[in-house]
Coordinates of C-alpha atoms and ligand atoms in Angstrom, one line a residue:
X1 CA 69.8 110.5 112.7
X2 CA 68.4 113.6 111.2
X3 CA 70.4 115.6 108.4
X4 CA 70.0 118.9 106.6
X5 CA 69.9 118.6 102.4
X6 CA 69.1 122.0 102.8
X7 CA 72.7 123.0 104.8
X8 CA 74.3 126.2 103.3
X9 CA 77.3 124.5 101.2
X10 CA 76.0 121.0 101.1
X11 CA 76.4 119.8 97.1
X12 CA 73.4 119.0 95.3
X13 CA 75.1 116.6 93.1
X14 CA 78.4 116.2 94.2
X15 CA 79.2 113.2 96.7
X16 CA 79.3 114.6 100.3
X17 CA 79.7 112.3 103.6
X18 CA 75.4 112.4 105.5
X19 CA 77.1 113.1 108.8
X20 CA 81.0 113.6 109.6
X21 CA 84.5 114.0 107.4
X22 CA 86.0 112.6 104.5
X23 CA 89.2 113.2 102.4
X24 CA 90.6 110.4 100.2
X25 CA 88.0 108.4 97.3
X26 CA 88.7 104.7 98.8
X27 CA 87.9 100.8 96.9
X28 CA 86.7 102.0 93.8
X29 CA 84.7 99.4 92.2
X30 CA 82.4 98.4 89.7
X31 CA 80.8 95.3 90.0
X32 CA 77.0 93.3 89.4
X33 CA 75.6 97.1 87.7
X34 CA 76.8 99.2 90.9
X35 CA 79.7 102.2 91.3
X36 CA 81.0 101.4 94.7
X37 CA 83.0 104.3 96.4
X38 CA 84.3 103.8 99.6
X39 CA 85.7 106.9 101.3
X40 CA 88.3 108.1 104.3
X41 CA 85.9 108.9 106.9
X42 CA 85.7 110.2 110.5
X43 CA 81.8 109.2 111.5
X44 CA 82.3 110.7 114.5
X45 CA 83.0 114.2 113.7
X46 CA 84.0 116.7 110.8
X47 CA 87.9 116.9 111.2
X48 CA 90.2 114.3 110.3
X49 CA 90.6 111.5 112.8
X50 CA 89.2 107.8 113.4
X51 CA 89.6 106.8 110.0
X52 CA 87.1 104.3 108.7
X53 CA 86.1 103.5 105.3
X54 CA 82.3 104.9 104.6
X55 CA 80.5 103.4 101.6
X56 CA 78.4 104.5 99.0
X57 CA 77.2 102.9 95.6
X58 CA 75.6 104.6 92.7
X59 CA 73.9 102.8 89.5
X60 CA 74.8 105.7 87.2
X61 CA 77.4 107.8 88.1
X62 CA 74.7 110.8 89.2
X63 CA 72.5 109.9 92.6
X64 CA 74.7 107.9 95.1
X65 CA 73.2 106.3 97.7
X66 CA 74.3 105.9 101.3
X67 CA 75.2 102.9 102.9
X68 CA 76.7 101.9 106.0
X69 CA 80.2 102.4 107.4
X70 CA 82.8 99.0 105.5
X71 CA 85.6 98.7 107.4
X72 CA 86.5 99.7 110.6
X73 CA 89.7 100.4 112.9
X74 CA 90.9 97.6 114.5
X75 CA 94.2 96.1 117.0
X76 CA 96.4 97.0 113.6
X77 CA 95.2 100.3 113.3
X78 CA 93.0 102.9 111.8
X79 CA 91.8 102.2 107.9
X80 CA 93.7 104.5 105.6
X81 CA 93.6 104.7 101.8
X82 CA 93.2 101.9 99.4
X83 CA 91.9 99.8 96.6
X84 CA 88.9 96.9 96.0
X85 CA 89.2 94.3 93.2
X86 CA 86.6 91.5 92.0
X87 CA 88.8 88.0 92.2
X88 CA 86.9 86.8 89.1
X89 CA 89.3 83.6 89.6
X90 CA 89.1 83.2 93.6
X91 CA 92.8 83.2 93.5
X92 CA 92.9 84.4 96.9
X93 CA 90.3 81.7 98.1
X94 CA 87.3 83.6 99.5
X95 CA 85.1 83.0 97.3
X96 CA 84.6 83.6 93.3
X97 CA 83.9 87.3 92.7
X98 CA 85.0 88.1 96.1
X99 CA 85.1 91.5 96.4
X100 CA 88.7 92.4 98.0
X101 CA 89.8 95.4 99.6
X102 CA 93.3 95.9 100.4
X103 CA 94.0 99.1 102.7
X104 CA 96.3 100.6 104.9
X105 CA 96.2 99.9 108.6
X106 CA 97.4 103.0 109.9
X107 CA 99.0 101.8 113.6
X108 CA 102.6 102.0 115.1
X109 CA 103.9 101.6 111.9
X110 CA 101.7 101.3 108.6
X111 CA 101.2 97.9 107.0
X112 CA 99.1 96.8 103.9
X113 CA 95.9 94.6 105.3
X114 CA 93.2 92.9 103.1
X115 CA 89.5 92.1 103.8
X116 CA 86.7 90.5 101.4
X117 CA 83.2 90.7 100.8
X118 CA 80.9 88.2 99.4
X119 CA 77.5 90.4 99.6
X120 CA 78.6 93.0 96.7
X121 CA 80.5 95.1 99.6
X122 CA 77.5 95.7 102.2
X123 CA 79.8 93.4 105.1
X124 CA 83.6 92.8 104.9
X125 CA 85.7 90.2 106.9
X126 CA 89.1 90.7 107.3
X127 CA 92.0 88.1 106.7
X128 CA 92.9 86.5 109.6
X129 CA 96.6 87.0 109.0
X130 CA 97.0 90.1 107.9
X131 CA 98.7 92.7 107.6
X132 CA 99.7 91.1 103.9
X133 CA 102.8 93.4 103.7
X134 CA 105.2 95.3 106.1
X135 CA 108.6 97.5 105.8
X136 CA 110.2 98.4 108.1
X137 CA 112.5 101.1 106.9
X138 CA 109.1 102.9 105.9
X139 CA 107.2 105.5 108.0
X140 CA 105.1 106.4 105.1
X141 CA 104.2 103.1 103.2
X142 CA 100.8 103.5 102.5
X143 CA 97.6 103.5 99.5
X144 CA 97.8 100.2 97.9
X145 CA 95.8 100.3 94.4
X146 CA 95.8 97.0 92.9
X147 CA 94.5 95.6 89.6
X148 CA 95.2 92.3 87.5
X149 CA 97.8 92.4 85.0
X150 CA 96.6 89.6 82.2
X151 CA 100.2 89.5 80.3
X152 CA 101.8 88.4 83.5
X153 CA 98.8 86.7 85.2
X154 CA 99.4 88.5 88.5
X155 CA 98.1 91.0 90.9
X156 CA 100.3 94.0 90.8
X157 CA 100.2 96.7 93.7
X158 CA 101.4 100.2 93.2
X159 CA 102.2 101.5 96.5
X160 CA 103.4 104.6 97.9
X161 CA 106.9 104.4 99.9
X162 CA 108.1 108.2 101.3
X163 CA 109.4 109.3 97.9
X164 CA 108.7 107.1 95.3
X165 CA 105.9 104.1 94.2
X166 CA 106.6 100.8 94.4
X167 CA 105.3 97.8 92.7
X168 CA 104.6 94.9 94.4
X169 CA 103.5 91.1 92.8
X170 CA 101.1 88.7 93.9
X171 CA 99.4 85.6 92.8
X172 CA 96.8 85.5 95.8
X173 CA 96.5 88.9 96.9
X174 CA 98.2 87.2 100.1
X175 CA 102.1 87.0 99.3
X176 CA 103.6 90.0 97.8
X177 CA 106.7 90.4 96.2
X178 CA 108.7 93.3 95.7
X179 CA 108.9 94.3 91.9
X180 CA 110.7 97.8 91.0
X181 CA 110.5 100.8 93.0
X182 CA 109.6 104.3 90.6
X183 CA 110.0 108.0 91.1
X184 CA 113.8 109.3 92.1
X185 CA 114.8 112.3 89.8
X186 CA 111.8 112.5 88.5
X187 CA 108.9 114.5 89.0
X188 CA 107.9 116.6 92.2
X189 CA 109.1 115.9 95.4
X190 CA 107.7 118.9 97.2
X191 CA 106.0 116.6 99.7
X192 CA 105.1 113.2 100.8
X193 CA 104.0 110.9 97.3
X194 CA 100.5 109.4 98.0
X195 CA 97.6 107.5 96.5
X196 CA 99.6 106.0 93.5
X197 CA 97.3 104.3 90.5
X198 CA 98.9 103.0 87.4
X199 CA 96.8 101.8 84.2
X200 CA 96.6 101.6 81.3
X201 CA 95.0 104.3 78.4
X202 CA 95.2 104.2 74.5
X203 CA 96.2 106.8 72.4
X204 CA 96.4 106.2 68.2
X205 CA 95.8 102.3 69.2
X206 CA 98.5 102.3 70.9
X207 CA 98.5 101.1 74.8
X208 CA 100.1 103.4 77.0
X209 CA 100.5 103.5 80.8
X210 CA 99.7 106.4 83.8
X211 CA 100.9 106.8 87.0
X212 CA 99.2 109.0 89.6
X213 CA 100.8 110.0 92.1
X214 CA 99.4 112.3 94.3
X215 CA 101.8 114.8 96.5
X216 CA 101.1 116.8 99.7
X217 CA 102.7 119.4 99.7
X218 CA 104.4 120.9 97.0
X219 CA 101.6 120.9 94.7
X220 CA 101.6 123.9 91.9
X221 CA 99.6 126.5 93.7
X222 CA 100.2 125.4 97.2
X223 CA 99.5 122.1 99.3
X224 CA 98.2 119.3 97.6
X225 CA 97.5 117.9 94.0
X226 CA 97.9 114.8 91.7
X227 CA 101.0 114.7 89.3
X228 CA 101.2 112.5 86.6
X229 CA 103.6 110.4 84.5
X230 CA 103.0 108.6 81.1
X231 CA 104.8 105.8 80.0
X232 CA 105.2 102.0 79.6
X233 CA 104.9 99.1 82.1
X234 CA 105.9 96.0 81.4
X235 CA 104.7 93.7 84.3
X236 CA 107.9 94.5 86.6
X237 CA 108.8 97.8 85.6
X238 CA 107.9 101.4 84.9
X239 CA 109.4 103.7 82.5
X240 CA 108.0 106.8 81.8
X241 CA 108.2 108.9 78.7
X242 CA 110.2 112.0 78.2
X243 CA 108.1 114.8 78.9
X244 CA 108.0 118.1 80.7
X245 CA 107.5 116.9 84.2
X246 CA 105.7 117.4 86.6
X247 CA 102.6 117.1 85.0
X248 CA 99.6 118.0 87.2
X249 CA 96.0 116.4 86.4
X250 CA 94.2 119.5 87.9
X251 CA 95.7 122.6 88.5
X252 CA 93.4 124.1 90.9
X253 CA 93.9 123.4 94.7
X254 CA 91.0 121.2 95.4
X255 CA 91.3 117.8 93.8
X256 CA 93.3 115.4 95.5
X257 CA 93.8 111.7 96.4
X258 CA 92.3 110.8 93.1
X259 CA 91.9 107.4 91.4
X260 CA 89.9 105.2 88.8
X261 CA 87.9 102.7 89.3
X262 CA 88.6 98.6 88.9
X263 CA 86.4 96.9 85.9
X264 CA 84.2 100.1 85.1
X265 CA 82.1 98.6 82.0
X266 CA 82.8 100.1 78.5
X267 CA 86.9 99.9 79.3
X268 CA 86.2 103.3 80.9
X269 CA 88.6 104.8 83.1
X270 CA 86.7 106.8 85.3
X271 CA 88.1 108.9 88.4
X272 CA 87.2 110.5 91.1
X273 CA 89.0 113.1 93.4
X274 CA 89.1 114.3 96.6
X275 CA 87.7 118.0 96.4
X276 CA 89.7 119.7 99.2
X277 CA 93.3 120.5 100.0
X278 CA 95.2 119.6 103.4
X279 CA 96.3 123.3 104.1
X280 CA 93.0 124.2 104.7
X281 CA 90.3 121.4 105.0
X282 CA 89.7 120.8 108.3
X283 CA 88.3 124.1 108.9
X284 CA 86.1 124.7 105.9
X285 CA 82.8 126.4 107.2
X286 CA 80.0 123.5 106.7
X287 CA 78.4 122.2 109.7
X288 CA 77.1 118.7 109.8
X289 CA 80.0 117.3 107.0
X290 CA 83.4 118.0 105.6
X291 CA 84.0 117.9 102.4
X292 CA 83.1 116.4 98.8
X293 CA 84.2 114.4 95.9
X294 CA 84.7 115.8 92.6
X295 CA 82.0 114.9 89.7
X296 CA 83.0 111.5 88.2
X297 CA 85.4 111.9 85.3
X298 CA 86.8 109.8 82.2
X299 CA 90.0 110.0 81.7
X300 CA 91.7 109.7 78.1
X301 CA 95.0 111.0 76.6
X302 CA 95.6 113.8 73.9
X303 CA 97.7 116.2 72.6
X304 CA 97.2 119.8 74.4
X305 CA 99.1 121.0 71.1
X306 CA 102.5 120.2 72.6
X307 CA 102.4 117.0 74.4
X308 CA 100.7 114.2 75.3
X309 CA 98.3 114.9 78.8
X310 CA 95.8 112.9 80.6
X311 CA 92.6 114.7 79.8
X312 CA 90.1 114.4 82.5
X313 CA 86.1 115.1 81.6
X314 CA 82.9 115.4 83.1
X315 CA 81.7 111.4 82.3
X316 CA 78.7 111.8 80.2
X317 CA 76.4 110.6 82.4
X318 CA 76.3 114.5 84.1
X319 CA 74.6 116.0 81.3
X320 CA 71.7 113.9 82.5
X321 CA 71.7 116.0 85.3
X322 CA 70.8 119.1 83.1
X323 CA 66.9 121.0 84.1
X324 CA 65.8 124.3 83.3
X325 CA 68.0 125.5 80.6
X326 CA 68.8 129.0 79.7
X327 CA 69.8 129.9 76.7
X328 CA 72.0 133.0 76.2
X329 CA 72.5 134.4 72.0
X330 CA 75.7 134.9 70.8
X331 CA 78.0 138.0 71.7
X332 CA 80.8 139.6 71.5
X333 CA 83.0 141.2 74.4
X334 CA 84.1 144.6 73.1
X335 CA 85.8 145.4 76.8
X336 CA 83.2 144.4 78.7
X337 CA 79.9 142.3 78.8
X338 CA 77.3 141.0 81.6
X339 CA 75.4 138.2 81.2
X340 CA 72.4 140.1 83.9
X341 CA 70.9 136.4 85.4
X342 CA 72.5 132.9 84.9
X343 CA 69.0 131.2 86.2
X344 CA 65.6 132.4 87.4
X345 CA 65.8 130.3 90.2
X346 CA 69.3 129.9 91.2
X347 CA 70.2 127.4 94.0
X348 CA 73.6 127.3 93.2
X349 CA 74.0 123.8 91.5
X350 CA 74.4 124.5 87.9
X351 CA 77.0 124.8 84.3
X352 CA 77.6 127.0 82.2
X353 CA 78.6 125.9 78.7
X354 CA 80.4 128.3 76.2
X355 CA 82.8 128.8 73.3
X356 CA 85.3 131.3 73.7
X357 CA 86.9 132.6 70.3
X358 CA 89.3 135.4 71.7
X359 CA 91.9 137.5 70.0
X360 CA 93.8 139.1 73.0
X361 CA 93.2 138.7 76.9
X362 CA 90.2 138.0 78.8
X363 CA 88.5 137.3 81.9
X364 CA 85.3 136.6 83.1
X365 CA 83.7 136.8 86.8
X366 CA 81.0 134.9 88.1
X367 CA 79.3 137.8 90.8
X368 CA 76.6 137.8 93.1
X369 CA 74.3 140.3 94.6
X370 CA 76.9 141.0 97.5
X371 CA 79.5 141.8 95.0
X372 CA 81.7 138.5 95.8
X373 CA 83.2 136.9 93.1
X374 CA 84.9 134.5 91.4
X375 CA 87.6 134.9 88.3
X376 CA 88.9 133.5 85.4
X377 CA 91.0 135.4 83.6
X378 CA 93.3 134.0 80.6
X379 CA 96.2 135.3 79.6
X380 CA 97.0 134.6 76.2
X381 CA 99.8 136.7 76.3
X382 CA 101.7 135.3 79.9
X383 CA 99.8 131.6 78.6
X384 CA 98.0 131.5 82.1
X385 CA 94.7 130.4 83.1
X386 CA 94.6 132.4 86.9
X387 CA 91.5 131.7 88.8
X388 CA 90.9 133.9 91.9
X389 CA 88.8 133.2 94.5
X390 CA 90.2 136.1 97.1
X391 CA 86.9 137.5 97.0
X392 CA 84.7 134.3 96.1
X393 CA 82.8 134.5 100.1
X394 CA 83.9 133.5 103.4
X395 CA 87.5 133.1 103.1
X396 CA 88.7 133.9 107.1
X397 CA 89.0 130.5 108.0
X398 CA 92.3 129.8 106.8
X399 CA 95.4 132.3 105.8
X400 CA 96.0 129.4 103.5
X401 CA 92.5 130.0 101.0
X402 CA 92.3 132.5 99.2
X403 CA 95.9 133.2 98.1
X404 CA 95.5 135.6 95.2
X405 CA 96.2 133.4 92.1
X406 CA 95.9 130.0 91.2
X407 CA 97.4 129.5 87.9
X408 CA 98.1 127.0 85.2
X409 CA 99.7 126.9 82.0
X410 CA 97.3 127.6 79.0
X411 CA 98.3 126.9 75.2
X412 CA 97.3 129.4 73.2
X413 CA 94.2 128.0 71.3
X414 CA 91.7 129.8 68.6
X415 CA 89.0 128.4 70.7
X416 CA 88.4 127.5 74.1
X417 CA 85.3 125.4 74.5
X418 CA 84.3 125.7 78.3
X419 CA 82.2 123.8 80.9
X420 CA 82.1 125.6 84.1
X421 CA 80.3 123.5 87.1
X422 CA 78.8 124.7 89.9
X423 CA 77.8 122.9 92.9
X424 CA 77.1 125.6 96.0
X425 CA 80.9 125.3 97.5
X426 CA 83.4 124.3 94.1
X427 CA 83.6 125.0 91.0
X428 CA 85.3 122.4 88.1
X429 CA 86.4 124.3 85.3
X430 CA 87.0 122.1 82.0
X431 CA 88.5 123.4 78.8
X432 CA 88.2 121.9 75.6
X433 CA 87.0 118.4 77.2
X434 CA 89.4 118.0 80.3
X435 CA 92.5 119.3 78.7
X436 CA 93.2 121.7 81.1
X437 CA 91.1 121.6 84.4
X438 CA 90.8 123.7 87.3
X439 CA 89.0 122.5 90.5
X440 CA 88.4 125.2 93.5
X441 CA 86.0 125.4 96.4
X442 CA 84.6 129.1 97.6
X443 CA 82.1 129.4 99.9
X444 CA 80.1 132.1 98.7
X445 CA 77.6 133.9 101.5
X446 CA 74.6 133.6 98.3
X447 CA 74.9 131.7 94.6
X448 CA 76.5 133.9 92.1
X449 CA 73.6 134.4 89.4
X450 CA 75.6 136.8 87.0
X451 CA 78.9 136.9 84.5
X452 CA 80.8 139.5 83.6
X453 CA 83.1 139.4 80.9
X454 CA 86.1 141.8 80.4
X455 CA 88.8 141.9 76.9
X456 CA 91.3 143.8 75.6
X457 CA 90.2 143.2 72.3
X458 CA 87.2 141.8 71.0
X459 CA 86.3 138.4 71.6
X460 CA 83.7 136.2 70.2
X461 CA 81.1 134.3 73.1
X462 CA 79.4 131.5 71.2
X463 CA 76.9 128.5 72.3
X464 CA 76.5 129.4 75.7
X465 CA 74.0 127.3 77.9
X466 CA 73.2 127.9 81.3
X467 CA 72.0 124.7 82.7
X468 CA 70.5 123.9 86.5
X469 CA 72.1 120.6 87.8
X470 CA 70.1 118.4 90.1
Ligands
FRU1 C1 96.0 111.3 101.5 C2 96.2 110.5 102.8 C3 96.7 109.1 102.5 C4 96.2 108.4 103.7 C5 95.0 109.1 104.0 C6 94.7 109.1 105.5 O1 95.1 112.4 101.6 O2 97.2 111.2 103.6 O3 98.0 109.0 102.1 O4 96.1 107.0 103.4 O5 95.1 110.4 103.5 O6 93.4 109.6 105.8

């Protein structure tokens, strides 16, 4: 079939389905040099329905190329969210380096199935006794994400049950057993938990484990989002560390469902997120698709100055993706200050880079010729980082959108060292190297191609880069 690169809001560099809807990131994978991402998808249309997993694989992290539809419905139901691992060790008996996904069959009642590929994930065969693992007393038993654990030589399965995760054991990716159960009095329970992933992370030499656990709604700023919860896991049992929870990966209101993948070379943890929320995302004005993920990110820990948070970074590979660069000198915002033209030609894929040395309150506005903008304004004062989009473009689709202020908490630093990213519909806001993120979407009616910067006192703009992405 025919498709349109060229469609208003389609990403340049950004994962986006050729034809139809997506929402979760599915089966993240890395095996034999390739990035496989599988993905929710509805071939059929662009709202959410018929679930399938689509499949894409991508050498590097930056170009991702298309392949055809995994996994589809079947007798036990629809294909919901889940996980893919490499059995280096055939434990499961499909063959060595089977590739295994393990998903939720969404039917009557939702039950944890299994399927394996032996052709590097291009054609899956299903188990012919699944599903693997049922509950009963569950309506909303769902996402397995499953990974070897080497100190107790088993597969372990975090999975989400209603209100809380729970871990499951396995020695064949067949049999599970039930191991603990995580998550009362603890952390958000605004909404339904979802999409768990636990691994593992250093900080000062020192292993330490994340949970994910994504939540819909009752996220920060409305609808959905991804808390988080550091701590130890011992091969049964999680315990996570005293901190101020919740803890939110991404404060902005479009990065969802997101998860690392298995065996990513380098002992990387690398993510990737949904970029959409549920109160809104099946009526998003694109045409021929729905929705995108968010740029590929590695994940570390570090201390935002008063705890420990999962920091969450463009990977490295994106600044590959850097063309015509323009290079703006050093100033300093007494008031105000416009930056006239980001980029000569401007097709709305691009990052800005800068170092922000501010002594009081300041915003700054990406604009374009229409007036529409969007803002980020911090507040050293309130410690805020508001981004507002209520004026970003097309907003009428949803009451839900463009709700004045989407805020997180900001430490109060000396320097803020930004990377802005712009892909045509979102916008992925890192501060000094994923510390504090913000991810939105705006669908603005042209690309904003100029900044404005506003202070109440005067503030230093260093190192700034305007980059096109492609
Ligand atoms: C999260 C989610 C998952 C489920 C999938 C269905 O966005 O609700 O819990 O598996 O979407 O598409």
């Amino acid at each position: 079939f025919d498709f349109d690169y060229n469609e208003k809001y389609r990403p340049l560099y950004h994962f986006s389905p050729q034809y139809g809807w997506t929402n979760d990131p599915n089966g993240m994978v890395y095996h034999n040099g390739e990035y496989h991402l599988f993905f929710q998808h509805n071939p059929y249309g662009s709202m959410w329905g018929n679930m399938n997993w689509g499949h894409t694989v991508s050498k590097d992290l930056k170009k991702w190329e298309y392949m055809p539809v995994a996994i589809n419905p079947d007798s036990l139901g629809t294909i919901f969210s889940g996980s893919a691992v490499i059995d280096k060790n055939n434990t499961a008996g499909f063959g060595k380096d089977a590739m295994v996904a393990i998903y939720t069959s969404a039917g009557r009642i939702q039950t944890q199935s299994i399927a394996y590929s032996l052709d590097n994930g291009r054609t899956f065969t299903k188990y012919d006794k699944n599903p693997v693992l049922s509950d009963l007393n569950f309506v909303d038993f769902r996402d397995p994400k499953v990974f070897w654990h080497q100190g107790t030589n088993q597969w372990i399965m975090s999975l989400a049950t209603t209100q809380t995760i729970t871990f499951y054991g396995s020695k064949n990716l067949k049999e599970w057993s039930k191991l603990s159960e995580f998550g009362e009095g603890i952390g958000d329970h605004g909404g339904v938990w979802e999409c768990p992933d636990l691994f593992p992370l250093t900080y000062n030499g020192q292993t330490k484990w994340v949970l994910f656990v994504s939540i819909n709604p009752g996220g920060p700023n409305g609808g959905s989002a991804t808390q988080y919860f550091i701590g130890n896991f011992d091969g049964k049992t999680f315990k996570a560390d005293n901190l101020p929870y919740p803890l939110w990966l991404d404060y902005g209101r479009d990065n969802y469902a997101g998860v690392t993948w298995s065996d990513a070379p380098d002992n990387r943890r690398v993510f990737i997120g949904w970029m959409s929320n549920w109160n809104y995302t099946n009526h998003v004005p694109t045409v021929n698709f729905r929705n995108a993920m968010t740029i590929p990110r590695e994940l570390t820990l570090v201390n935002n100055g008063k705890h420990l948070v999962v920091a969450n970074a463009p990977v490295k590979e994106i600044a590959e993706l850097r063309r015509a660069t323009e290079k703006v000198s050093d100033f300093t915002v007494d008031k105000t200050y416009t930056v006239d033209r980001l980029l000569k030609d401007n097709q709305g894929a691009y990052e800005i880079e800068m170092t922000v040395k501010p002594t009081a309150n300041f915003n700054f506005k990406l604009i374009n010729k229409k007036g529409e903008n969007l803002k980020f304004t911090f507040d050293l004062a309130k410690g805020s980082l508001i981004v507002d989009r209520s004026n970003s473009g097309i907003s009428d689709f949803s009451d839900n959108f463009a709700s004045a202020e989407i805020k997180a908490p900001l430490v109060k630093k000396d320097t803020y060292k930004i990377r802005l990213l712009i892909d045509k519909a979102s916008s992925e806001l890192f501060i000094n190297d994923g510390e504090l993120v913000q991810t939105n979407t705006m669908f603005p009616s042209e690309p904003y191609n100029s900044l404005v910067f506003e202070s109440e006192g005067t503030i230093a703009v260093e190192n700034i880069n305007i980059y096109e992405l492609k």
